[in-house]
CSV table of C-alpha atoms and ligand atoms in Angstrom, one decimal:
chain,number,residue,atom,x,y,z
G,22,UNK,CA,22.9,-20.0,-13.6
G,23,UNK,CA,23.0,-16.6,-12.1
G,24,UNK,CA,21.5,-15.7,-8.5
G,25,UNK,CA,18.2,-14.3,-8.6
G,26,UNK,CA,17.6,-10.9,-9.0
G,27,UNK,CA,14.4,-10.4,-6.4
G,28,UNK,CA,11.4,-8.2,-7.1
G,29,UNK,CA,11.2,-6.6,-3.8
G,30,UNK,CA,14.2,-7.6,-1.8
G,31,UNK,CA,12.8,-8.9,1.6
G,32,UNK,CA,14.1,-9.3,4.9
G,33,UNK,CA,15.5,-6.6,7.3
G,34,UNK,CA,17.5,-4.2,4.6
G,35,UNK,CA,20.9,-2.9,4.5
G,36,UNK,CA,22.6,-1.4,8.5
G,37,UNK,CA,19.2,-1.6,10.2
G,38,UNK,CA,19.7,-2.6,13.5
G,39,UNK,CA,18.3,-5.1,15.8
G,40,UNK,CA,18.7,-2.9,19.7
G,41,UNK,CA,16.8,-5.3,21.8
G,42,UNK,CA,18.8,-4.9,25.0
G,43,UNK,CA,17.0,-5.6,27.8
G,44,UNK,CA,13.0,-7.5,28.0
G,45,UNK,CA,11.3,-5.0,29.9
G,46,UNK,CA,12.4,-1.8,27.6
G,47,UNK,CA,9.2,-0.2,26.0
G,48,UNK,CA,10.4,-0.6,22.4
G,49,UNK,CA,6.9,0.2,21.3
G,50,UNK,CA,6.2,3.5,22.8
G,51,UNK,CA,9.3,4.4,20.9
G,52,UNK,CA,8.5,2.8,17.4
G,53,UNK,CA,5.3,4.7,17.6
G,54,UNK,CA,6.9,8.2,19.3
G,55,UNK,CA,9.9,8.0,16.2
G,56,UNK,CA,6.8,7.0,13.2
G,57,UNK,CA,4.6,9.9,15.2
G,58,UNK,CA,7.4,12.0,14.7
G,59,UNK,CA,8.3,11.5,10.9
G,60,UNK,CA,4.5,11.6,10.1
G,61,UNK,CA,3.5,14.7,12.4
G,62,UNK,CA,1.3,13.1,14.0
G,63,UNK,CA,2.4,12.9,17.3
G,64,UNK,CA,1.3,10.0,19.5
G,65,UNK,CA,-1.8,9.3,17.3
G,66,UNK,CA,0.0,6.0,15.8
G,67,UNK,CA,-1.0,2.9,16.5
G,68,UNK,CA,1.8,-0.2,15.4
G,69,UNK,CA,0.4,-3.8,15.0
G,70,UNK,CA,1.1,-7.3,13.7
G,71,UNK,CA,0.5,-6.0,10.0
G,72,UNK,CA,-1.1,-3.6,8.0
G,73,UNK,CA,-4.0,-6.1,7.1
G,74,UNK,CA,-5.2,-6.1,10.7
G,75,UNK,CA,-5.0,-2.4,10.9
G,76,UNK,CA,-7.5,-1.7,7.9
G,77,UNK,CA,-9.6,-3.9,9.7
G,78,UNK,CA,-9.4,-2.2,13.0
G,79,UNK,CA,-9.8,1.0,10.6
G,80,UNK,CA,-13.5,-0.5,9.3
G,81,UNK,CA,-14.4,-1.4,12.8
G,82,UNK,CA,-13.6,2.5,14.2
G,83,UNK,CA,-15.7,3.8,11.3
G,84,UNK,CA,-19.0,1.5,12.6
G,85,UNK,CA,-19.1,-0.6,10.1
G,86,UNK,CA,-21.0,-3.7,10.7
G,87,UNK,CA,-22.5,-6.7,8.8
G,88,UNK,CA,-24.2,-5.8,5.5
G,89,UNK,CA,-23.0,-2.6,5.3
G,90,UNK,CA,-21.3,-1.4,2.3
G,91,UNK,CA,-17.8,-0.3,1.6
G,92,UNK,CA,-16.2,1.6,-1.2
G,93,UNK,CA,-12.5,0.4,-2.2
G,94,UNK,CA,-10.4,0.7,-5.3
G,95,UNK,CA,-10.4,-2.4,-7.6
G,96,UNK,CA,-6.8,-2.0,-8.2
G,97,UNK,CA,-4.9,-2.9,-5.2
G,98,UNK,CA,-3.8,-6.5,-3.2
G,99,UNK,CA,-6.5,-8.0,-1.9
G,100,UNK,CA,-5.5,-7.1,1.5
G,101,UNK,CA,-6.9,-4.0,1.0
G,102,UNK,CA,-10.5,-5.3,0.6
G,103,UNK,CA,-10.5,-8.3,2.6
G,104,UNK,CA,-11.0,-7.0,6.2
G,105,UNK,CA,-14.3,-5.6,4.4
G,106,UNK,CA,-15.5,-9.0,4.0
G,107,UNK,CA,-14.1,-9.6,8.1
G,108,UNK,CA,-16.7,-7.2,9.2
G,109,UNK,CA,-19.5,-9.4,7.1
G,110,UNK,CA,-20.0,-6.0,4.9
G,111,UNK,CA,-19.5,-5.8,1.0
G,112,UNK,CA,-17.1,-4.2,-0.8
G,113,UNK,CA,-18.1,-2.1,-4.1
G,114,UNK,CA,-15.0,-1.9,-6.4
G,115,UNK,CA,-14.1,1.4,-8.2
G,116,UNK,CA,-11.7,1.7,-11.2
G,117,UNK,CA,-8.5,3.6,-11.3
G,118,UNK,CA,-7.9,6.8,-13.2
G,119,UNK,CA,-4.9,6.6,-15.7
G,120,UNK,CA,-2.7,9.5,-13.7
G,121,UNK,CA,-1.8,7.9,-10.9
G,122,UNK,CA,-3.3,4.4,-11.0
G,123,UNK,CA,-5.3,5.1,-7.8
G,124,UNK,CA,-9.3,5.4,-7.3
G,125,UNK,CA,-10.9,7.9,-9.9
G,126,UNK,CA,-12.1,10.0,-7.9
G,127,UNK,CA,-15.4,10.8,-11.0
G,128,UNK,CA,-15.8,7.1,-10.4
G,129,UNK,CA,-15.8,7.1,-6.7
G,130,UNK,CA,-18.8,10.2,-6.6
G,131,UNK,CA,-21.1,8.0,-9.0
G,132,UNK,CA,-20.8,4.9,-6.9
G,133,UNK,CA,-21.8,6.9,-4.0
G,134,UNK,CA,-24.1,8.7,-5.4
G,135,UNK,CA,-25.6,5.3,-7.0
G,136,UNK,CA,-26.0,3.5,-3.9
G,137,UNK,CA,-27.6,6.1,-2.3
G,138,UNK,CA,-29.9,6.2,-4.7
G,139,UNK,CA,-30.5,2.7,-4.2
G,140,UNK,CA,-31.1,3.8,0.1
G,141,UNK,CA,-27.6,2.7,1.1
G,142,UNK,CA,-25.0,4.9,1.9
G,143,UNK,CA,-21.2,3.5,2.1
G,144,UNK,CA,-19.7,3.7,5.5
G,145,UNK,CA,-16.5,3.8,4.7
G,146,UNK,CA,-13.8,4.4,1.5
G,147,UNK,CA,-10.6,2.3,1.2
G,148,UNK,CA,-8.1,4.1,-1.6
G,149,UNK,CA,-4.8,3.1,-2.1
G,150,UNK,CA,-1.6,4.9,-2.7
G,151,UNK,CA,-0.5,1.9,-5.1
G,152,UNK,CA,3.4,1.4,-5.8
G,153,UNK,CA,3.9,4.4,-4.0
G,154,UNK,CA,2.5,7.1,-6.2
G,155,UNK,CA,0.1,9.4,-4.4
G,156,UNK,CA,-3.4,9.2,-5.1
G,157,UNK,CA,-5.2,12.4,-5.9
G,158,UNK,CA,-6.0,12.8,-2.6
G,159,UNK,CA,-7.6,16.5,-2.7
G,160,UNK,CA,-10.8,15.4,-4.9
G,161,UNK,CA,-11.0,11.9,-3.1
G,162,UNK,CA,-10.6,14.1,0.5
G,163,UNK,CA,-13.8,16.6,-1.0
G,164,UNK,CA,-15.7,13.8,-1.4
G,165,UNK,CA,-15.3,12.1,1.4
G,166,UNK,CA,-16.2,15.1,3.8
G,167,UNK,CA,-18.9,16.4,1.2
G,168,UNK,CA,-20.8,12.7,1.5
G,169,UNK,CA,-19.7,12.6,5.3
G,170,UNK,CA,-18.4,9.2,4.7
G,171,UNK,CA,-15.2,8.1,6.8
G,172,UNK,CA,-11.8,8.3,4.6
G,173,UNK,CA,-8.9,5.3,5.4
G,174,UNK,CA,-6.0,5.7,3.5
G,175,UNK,CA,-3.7,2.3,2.5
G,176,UNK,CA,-0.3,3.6,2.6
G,177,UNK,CA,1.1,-0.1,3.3
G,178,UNK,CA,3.5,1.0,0.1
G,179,UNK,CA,3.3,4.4,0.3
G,180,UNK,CA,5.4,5.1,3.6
G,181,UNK,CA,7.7,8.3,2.6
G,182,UNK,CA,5.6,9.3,-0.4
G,183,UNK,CA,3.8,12.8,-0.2
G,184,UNK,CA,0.9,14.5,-2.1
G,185,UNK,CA,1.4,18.4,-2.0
G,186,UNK,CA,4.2,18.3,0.9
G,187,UNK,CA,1.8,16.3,3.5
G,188,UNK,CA,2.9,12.5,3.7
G,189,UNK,CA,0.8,9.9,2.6
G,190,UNK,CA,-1.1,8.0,5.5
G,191,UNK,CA,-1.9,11.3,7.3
G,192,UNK,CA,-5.1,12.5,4.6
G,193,UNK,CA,-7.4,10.2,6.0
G,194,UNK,CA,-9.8,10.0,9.0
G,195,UNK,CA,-7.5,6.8,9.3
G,196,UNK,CA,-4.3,6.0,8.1
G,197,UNK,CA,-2.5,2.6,7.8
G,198,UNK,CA,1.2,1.0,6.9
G,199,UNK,CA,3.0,-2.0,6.5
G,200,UNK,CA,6.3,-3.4,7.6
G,201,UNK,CA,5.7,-6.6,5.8
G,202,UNK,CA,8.9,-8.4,4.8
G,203,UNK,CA,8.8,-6.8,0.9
G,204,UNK,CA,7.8,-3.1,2.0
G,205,UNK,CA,10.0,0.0,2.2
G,206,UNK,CA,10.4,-0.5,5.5
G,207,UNK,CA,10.3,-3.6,7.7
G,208,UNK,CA,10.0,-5.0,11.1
G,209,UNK,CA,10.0,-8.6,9.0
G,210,UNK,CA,6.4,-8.3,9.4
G,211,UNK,CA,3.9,-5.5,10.7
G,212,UNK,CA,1.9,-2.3,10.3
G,213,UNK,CA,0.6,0.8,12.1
G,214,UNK,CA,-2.7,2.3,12.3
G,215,UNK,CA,-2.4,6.3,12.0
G,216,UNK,CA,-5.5,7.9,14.0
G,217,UNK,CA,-6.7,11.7,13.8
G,218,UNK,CA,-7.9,11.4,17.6
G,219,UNK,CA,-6.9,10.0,20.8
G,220,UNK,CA,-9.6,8.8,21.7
G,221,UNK,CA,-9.4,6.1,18.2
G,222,UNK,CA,-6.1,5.1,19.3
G,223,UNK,CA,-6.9,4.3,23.0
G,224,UNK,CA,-9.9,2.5,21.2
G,225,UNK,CA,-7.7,0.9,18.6
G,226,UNK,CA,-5.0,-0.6,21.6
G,227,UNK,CA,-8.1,-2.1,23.5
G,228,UNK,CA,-9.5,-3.8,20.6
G,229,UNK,CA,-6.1,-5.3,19.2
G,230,UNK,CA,-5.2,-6.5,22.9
G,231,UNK,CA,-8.0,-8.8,23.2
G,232,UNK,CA,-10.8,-5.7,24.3
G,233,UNK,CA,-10.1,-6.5,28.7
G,234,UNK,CA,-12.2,-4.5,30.1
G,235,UNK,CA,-10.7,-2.3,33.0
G,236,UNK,CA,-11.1,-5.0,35.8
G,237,UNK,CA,-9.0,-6.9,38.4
G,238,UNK,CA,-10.1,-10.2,36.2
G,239,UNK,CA,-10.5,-10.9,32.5
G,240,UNK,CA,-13.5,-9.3,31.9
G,241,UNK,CA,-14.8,-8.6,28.6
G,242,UNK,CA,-18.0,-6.8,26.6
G,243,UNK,CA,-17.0,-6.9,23.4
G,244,UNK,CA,-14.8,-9.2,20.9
G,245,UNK,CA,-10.9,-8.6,20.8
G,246,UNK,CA,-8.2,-9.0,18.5
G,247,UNK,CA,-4.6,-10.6,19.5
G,248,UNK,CA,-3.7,-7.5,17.0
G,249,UNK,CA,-0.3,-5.9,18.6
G,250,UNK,CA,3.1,-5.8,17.6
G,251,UNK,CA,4.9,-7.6,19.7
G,252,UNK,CA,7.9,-5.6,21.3
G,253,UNK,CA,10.6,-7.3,20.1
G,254,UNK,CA,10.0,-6.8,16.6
G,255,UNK,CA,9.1,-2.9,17.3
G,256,UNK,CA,12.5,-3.2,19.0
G,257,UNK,CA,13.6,-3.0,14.9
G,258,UNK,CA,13.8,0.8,14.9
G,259,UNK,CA,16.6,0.9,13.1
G,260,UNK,CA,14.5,0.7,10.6
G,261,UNK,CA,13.2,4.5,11.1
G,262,UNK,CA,16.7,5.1,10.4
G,263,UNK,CA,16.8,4.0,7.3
G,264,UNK,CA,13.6,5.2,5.4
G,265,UNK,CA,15.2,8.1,3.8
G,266,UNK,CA,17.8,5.8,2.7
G,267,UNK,CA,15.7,3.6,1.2
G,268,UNK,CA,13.2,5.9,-0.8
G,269,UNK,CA,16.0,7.7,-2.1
G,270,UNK,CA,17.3,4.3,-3.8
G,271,UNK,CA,14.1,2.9,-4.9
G,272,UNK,CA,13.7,6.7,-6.6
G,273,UNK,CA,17.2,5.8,-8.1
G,274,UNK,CA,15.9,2.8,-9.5
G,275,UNK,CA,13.1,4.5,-10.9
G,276,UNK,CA,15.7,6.8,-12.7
G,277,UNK,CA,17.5,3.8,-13.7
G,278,UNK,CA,14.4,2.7,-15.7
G,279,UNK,CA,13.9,5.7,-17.0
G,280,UNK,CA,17.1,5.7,-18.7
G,281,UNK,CA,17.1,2.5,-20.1
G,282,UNK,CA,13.5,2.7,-21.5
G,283,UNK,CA,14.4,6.8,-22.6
G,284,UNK,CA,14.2,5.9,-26.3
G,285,UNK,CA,11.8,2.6,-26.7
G,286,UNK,CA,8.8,3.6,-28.5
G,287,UNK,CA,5.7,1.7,-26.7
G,288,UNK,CA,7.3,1.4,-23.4
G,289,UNK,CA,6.6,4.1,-20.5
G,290,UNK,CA,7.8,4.1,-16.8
G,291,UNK,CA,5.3,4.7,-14.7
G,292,UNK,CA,5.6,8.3,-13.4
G,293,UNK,CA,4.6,11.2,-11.3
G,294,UNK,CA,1.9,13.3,-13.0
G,295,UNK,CA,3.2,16.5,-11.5
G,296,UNK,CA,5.5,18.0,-9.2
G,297,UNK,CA,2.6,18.1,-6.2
G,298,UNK,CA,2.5,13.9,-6.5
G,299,UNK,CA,6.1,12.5,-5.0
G,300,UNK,CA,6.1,8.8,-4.8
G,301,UNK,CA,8.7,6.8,-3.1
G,302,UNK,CA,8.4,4.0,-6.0
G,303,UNK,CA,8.4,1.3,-4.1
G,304,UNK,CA,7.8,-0.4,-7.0
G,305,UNK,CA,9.4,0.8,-10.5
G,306,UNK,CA,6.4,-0.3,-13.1
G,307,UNK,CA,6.3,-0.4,-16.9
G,308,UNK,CA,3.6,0.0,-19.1
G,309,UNK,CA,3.9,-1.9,-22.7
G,310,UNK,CA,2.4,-0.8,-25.8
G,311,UNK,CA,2.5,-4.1,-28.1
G,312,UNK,CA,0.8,-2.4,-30.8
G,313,UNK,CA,3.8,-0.5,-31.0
G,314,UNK,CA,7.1,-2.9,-29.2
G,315,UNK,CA,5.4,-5.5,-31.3
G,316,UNK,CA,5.6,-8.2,-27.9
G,317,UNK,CA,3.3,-8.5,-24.4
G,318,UNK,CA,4.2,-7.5,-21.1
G,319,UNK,CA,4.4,-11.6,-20.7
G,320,UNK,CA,7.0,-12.0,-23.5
G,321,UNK,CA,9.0,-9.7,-21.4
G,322,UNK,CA,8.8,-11.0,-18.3
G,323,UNK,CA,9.4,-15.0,-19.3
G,324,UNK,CA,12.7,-13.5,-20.9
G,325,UNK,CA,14.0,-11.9,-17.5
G,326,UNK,CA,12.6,-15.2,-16.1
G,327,UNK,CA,15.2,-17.2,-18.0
G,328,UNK,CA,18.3,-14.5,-17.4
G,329,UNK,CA,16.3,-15.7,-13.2
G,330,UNK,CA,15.4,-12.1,-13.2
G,331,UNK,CA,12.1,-11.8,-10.9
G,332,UNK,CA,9.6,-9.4,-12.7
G,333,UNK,CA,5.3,-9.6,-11.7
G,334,UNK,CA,2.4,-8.4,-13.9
G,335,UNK,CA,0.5,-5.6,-11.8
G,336,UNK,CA,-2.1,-6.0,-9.3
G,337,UNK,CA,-5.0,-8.2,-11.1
G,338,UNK,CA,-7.6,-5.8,-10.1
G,339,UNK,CA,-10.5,-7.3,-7.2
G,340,UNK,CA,-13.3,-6.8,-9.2
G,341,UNK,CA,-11.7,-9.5,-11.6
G,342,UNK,CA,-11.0,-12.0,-9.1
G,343,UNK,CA,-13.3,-15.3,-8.6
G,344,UNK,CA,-13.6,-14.2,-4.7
G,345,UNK,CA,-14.9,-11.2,-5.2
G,346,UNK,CA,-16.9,-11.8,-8.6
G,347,UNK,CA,-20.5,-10.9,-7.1
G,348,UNK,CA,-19.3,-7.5,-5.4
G,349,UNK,CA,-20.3,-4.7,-7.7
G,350,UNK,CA,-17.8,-2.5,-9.6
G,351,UNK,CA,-17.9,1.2,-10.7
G,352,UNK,CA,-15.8,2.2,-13.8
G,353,UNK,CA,-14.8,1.2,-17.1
G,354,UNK,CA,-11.5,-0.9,-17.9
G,355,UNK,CA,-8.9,1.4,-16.7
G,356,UNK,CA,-7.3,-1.3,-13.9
G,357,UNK,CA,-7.8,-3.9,-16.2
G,358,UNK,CA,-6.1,-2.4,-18.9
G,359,UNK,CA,-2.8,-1.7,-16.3
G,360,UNK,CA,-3.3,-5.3,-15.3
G,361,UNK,CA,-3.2,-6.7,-19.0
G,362,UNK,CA,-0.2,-4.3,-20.0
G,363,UNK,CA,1.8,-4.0,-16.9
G,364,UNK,CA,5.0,-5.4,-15.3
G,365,UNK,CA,6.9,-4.3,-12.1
G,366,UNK,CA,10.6,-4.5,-12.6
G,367,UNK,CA,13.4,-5.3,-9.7
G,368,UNK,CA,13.2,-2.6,-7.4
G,369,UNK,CA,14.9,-3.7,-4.0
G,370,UNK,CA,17.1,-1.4,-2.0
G,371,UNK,CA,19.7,-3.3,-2.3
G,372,UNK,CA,19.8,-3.7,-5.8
G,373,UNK,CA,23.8,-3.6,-7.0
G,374,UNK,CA,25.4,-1.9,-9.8
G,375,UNK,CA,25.8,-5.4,-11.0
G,376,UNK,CA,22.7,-6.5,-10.7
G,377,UNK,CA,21.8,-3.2,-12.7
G,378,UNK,CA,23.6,-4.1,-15.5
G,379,UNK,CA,22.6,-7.8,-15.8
G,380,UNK,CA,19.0,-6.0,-15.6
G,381,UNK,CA,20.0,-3.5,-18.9
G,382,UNK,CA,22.0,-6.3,-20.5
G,383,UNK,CA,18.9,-8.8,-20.8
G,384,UNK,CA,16.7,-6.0,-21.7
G,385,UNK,CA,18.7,-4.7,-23.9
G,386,UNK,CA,18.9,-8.3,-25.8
G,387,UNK,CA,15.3,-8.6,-25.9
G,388,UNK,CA,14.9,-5.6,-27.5
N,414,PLP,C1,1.2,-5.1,1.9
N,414,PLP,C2,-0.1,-4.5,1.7
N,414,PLP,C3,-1.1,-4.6,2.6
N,414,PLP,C4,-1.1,-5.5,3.8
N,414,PLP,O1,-0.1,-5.3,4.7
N,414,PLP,P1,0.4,-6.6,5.6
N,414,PLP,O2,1.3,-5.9,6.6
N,414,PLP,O3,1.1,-7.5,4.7
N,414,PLP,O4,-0.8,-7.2,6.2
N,414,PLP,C5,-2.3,-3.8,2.4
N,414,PLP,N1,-2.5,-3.1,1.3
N,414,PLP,C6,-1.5,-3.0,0.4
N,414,PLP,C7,-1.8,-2.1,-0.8
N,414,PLP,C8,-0.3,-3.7,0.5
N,414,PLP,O5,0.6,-3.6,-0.4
């Protein structure tokens, strides 16, 4: 049998570096100075254990509290909607648009406009820039200010991906990545929370380091978090070294697809709408047609199962899971439709020519 072929490769990628030299060097002022400096936001970023904790820190900063409700698209990993449930609030699901996969933003106003209707307004809206393509981020923005309702951006896989020139994670009234082991970037496990004031990131570091108050003993008035990165693992800045790097191969991979599936009838790569929408395709995604191909996303995948290369059907979107079967859910069956005819192909960094070809080879065959 052949070595696997991962989806995602994981672990600390290609020449980044570890540069822990010396225990009391402030490796976390520079992680978030050098991610400050590649989003423009300067000293506004906020790096934690992972991106998970940072959405929730994100839902605390926007007031929400238990009972209130919280608007997130359906299509996403649940760790997108699971610090709603933290805060004892509920989230309401919205479908995807076909374009970019990401909340509809026609979907998103009648959910709004529907609970407030109903005398609730949402405190907050979770999208998600999903596999790296850029949500449409200028309708979803209108909104947002239009209702006055407090915008956070998941960019966990969206780090080097930009909507109109301005990089994703810096639209929102709150931004937040991930260096989890599989993302474009890693620290082997982590995430930032990108803030628009100062005063939310002072906020932010006080809650995530176990809310002391300012006192010669442990005084406290309100629950903390044990939420920081720790410094030696923001000590893996190497890593800021090699995001261009890495986007530029995953977008090479892309290409790679693209090639391959140029001339199947029924099969399309997922790609960018237009030119304002650059994705770092984190994730290189197919969509199958088996009206046309005449087999299932599933047939595919067991087959580069058997040749033991790693393929995943997309997201399963949150409205359809059991845990989160009583929330309610805006839209029509766009996510489920991705879900039912989707599959994310190998799209490491480190993928080799070889591996490439074992990839074309076994498709090829199935074909
Ligand atoms: C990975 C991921 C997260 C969570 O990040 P962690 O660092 O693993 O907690 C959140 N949202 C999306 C869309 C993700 O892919």
């Amino acid at each position: 049998m052949q070595y696997k072929i991962p989806l995602s490769s994981s672990l600390i990628q290609l020449d980044a570096k570890f540069e822990i030299s010396s225990a009391d060097t402030n490796y976390i002022d520079d992680f978030e100075a050098s991610l400050g400096n590649y989003l423009q936001q300067e000293k506004k970023i906020v790096v934690l254990n992972s991106g998970t904790s940072a959405i929730h820190l994100s839902l605390i900063l926007a007031g929400v509290k238990q009972d209130d409700e919280v608007l997130c698209q359906s299509f996403t990993f649940s760790a997108s909607a699971n610090p709603i449930v933290y805060c004892g609030a509920k989230p309401i699901f919205i479908d995807s648009e076909k374009e970019t996969w990401n909340m509809c933003p026609v979907f998103l106003e009648e959910a709004i406009k529907n609970r407030m209707a109903a005398g609730v307004k949402p405190k907050a809206i979770i999208v998600v820039h999903l596999y790296g393509m850029p949500a449409k981020m200028e309708a979803i923005s209108t909104i947002a200010k239009k209702y006055k309702i407090t915008l956070i951006e998941d960019a966990a896989e969206a780090l080097g991906s930009t909507y109109k020139n301005q990089k994703c994670g810096t639209f929102g009234d709150f931004g937040i990545l991930s260096f989890n082991g599989n993302k474009i970037i890693t620290t082997s496990g982590g995430g930032a929370l990108v803030c628009k004031h100062e005063e939310d990131k002072q906020k932010a570091i006080f809650l995530a380091t176990q809310a002391r108050d300012n006192a010669p003993h442990y005084q406290h008035s309100q629950i903390g978090y044990n939420y920081r990165m720790s410094n030696v693992l923001a000590g893996i800045r190497g890593q800021m070294e090699v995001l261009d790097k890495h986007v530029a191969l995953r977008r090479k991979n892309n290409q790679f697809y693209k090639a391959l599936f140029k001339d199947v009838n029924g099969i399309t790569v997922f790609a960018a709408p237009t030119k304002d929408y650059f994705s770092n395709h984190w994730l290189s995604c197919v969509l199958i047609d088996s009206a046309i191909t005449g087999f299932t996303s599933q047939e595919l995948r067991l087959q580069l199962e058997k040749d033991n290369i790693e393929s995943r059907p997309l997201w399963k979107p949150m409205h359809l899971q059991p845990v989160f079967k009583d929330c309610l859910f805006f839209g029509t069956d766009v996510a489920e439709s991705l879900f039912t005819n989707g599959l994310c192909l190998p799209s490491g960094s480190n993928l080799t020519e070889e591996d490439l070809d074992r990839i074309s080879s076994t498709i090829n065959k199935f074909l």
